């Protein structure tokens, strides 16, 4: 049994690394914290952030590809996308060959907001990477890639490996 403050938690079966799990929770909290504050001023949340990020990084992205990337329901994406379109952050264009296809582009305001949200994250990651050797950085990248579901790793590599 391990004590946490005045509470006790049962020892886990197996070899669970609570420290790494908790470090990931805290790292994520701080990674998204400043962006959350900025988004709140617009009445937006983390789903808006993810949509805006990927559309900004992949202008002309199909709605179907965004659904696959985010792994959220069509209904959830529809609500978030409508707010971003209505707010003037994303525009939706019919595909040139297939008019049923919907392509997404950031507007100038959308690009500006995406970059504003990215800046503190870039600083945070840059500061952390500055403290690592090249080998440690490769190890950190590999660790993050290994957390991704095995069946998704190739898709993620293609998406981020431009």
Short mmCIF file of C-alpha atoms in Angstrom, two decimals:
data_model
loop_
_atom_site.label_atom_id
_atom_site.label_comp_id
_atom_site.label_asym_id
_atom_site.label_seq_id
_atom_site.Cartn_x
_atom_site.Cartn_y
_atom_site.Cartn_z
CA UNK A 1 0.00 0.00 0.00
CA UNK A 2 1.27 3.41 -0.97
CA UNK A 3 0.35 6.55 0.97
CA UNK A 4 -0.71 9.70 -0.80
CA UNK A 5 -1.15 12.38 1.82
CA UNK A 6 -3.56 10.91 4.37
CA UNK A 7 -5.12 8.48 1.84
CA UNK A 8 -3.91 5.07 0.96
CA UNK A 9 -4.12 3.44 -2.43
CA UNK A 10 -3.82 -0.29 -2.89
CA UNK A 11 -0.67 -1.59 -4.50
CA UNK A 12 -1.46 -2.35 -8.13
CA UNK A 13 -1.27 -5.81 -9.60
CA UNK A 14 1.64 -5.77 -12.00
CA UNK A 15 4.13 -3.03 -12.53
CA UNK A 16 2.17 0.16 -13.15
CA UNK A 17 4.35 3.24 -13.32
CA UNK A 18 2.17 5.77 -11.52
CA UNK A 19 4.90 8.39 -11.71
CA UNK A 20 4.96 8.43 -15.53
CA UNK A 21 1.18 8.32 -15.75
CA UNK A 22 0.88 11.25 -13.37
CA UNK A 23 3.69 13.15 -15.10
CA UNK A 24 1.76 12.82 -18.38
CA UNK A 25 -1.38 14.18 -16.71
CA UNK A 26 0.50 17.18 -15.30
CA UNK A 27 2.46 17.79 -18.50
CA UNK A 28 -0.79 17.78 -20.49
CA UNK A 29 -2.44 20.12 -17.98
CA UNK A 30 0.37 22.65 -18.36
CA UNK A 31 0.74 22.11 -22.12
CA UNK A 32 -2.89 23.10 -22.76
CA UNK A 33 -3.36 25.52 -19.85
CA UNK A 34 -2.48 28.80 -21.55
CA UNK A 35 -4.37 27.82 -24.69
CA UNK A 36 -7.43 26.99 -22.56
CA UNK A 37 -7.43 30.52 -21.16
CA UNK A 38 -7.21 32.07 -24.64
CA UNK A 39 -9.94 29.76 -25.98
CA UNK A 40 -12.25 30.59 -23.07
CA UNK A 41 -12.28 34.24 -24.15
CA UNK A 42 -13.90 33.06 -27.42
CA UNK A 43 -16.25 30.60 -25.73
CA UNK A 44 -14.21 27.76 -27.24
CA UNK A 45 -12.74 24.61 -25.74
CA UNK A 46 -10.11 22.01 -26.51
CA UNK A 47 -12.09 20.46 -29.37
CA UNK A 48 -12.05 23.86 -31.12
CA UNK A 49 -8.31 24.03 -30.54
CA UNK A 50 -7.68 20.61 -32.09
CA UNK A 51 -9.86 21.36 -35.13
CA UNK A 52 -8.23 24.74 -35.67
CA UNK A 53 -4.74 23.28 -35.22
CA UNK A 54 -5.16 20.51 -37.79
CA UNK A 55 -7.00 22.66 -40.32
CA UNK A 56 -4.30 25.32 -40.01
CA UNK A 57 -1.55 22.71 -40.44
CA UNK A 58 -3.37 21.02 -43.34
CA UNK A 59 -5.24 23.67 -45.37
CA UNK A 60 -7.73 22.02 -47.69
CA UNK A 61 -8.18 19.08 -45.34
CA UNK A 62 -11.33 17.07 -46.02
CA UNK A 63 -13.91 16.87 -43.25
CA UNK A 64 -13.70 13.07 -43.46
CA UNK A 65 -9.92 13.20 -42.88
CA UNK A 66 -10.39 15.51 -39.91
CA UNK A 67 -12.92 13.08 -38.42
CA UNK A 68 -10.40 10.27 -38.79
CA UNK A 69 -7.56 12.34 -37.35
CA UNK A 70 -9.50 13.49 -34.28
CA UNK A 71 -11.45 10.25 -33.84
CA UNK A 72 -14.58 12.08 -32.75
CA UNK A 73 -18.17 11.69 -33.87
CA UNK A 74 -19.55 13.51 -36.87
CA UNK A 75 -22.03 15.20 -34.52
CA UNK A 76 -19.29 16.50 -32.20
CA UNK A 77 -17.22 17.78 -35.10
CA UNK A 78 -20.28 19.36 -36.71
CA UNK A 79 -21.05 21.47 -33.65
CA UNK A 80 -17.44 22.65 -33.21
CA UNK A 81 -16.94 23.26 -36.92
CA UNK A 82 -20.12 25.31 -37.16
CA UNK A 83 -18.92 27.57 -34.34
CA UNK A 84 -15.53 28.03 -35.98
CA UNK A 85 -17.10 28.73 -39.38
CA UNK A 86 -19.72 31.09 -37.93
CA UNK A 87 -16.95 32.84 -35.96
CA UNK A 88 -14.92 33.43 -39.12
CA UNK A 89 -12.01 31.16 -38.19
CA UNK A 90 -12.52 28.40 -40.76
CA UNK A 91 -14.09 28.35 -44.20
CA UNK A 92 -15.59 25.32 -45.86
CA UNK A 93 -15.30 24.91 -49.63
CA UNK A 94 -16.79 22.31 -51.97
CA UNK A 95 -14.30 19.94 -53.55
CA UNK A 96 -13.36 20.81 -57.15
CA UNK A 97 -14.10 17.31 -58.54
CA UNK A 98 -16.63 16.04 -56.02
CA UNK A 99 -19.09 18.71 -54.91
CA UNK A 100 -20.10 16.56 -51.92
CA UNK A 101 -16.57 16.81 -50.60
CA UNK A 102 -16.04 19.53 -48.01
CA UNK A 103 -12.58 21.05 -47.76
CA UNK A 104 -11.55 23.14 -44.76
CA UNK A 105 -9.29 26.19 -44.78
CA UNK A 106 -8.27 28.53 -41.98
CA UNK A 107 -9.21 32.16 -42.51
CA UNK A 108 -6.72 34.89 -41.68
CA UNK A 109 -8.35 35.15 -38.23
CA UNK A 110 -8.14 31.38 -37.89
CA UNK A 111 -4.43 31.33 -38.73
CA UNK A 112 -3.80 34.14 -36.26
CA UNK A 113 -5.65 32.33 -33.47
CA UNK A 114 -3.96 29.01 -34.25
CA UNK A 115 -0.54 30.68 -34.04
CA UNK A 116 -1.51 32.51 -30.85
CA UNK A 117 -2.50 29.17 -29.28
CA UNK A 118 0.66 27.50 -30.57
CA UNK A 119 3.15 30.09 -29.31
CA UNK A 120 3.15 29.18 -25.57
CA UNK A 121 3.18 25.47 -26.43
CA UNK A 122 6.13 25.97 -28.74
CA UNK A 123 7.98 27.91 -26.02
CA UNK A 124 7.24 25.22 -23.41
CA UNK A 125 8.39 22.37 -25.65
CA UNK A 126 11.40 24.35 -26.88
CA UNK A 127 12.52 25.06 -23.31
CA UNK A 128 12.19 21.40 -22.37
CA UNK A 129 14.02 20.23 -25.50
CA UNK A 130 16.83 22.71 -24.85
CA UNK A 131 17.56 20.73 -21.67
CA UNK A 132 17.89 17.44 -23.57
CA UNK A 133 20.69 16.01 -25.64
CA UNK A 134 19.94 14.92 -29.20
CA UNK A 135 19.79 11.31 -28.01
CA UNK A 136 17.40 12.19 -25.19
CA UNK A 137 15.18 14.06 -27.64
CA UNK A 138 15.03 11.01 -29.89
CA UNK A 139 14.12 8.95 -26.84
CA UNK A 140 11.35 11.37 -25.89
CA UNK A 141 9.96 11.28 -29.45
CA UNK A 142 10.06 7.49 -29.51
CA UNK A 143 8.31 7.32 -26.13
CA UNK A 144 5.49 9.56 -27.35
CA UNK A 145 5.15 7.58 -30.59
CA UNK A 146 4.94 4.33 -28.61
CA UNK A 147 2.03 5.69 -26.56
CA UNK A 148 0.01 6.07 -29.78
CA UNK A 149 -2.07 2.98 -30.64
CA UNK A 150 0.04 0.66 -32.78
CA UNK A 151 -2.53 0.68 -35.58
CA UNK A 152 -2.45 4.49 -35.71
CA UNK A 153 1.31 5.10 -35.67
CA UNK A 154 1.79 4.99 -39.44
CA UNK A 155 -1.15 7.35 -40.01
CA UNK A 156 0.20 9.77 -37.43
CA UNK A 157 3.70 9.57 -38.92
CA UNK A 158 2.29 10.44 -42.35
CA UNK A 159 0.20 13.29 -40.95
CA UNK A 160 3.00 14.94 -38.97
CA UNK A 161 5.91 13.90 -41.18
CA UNK A 162 5.47 16.42 -43.97
#
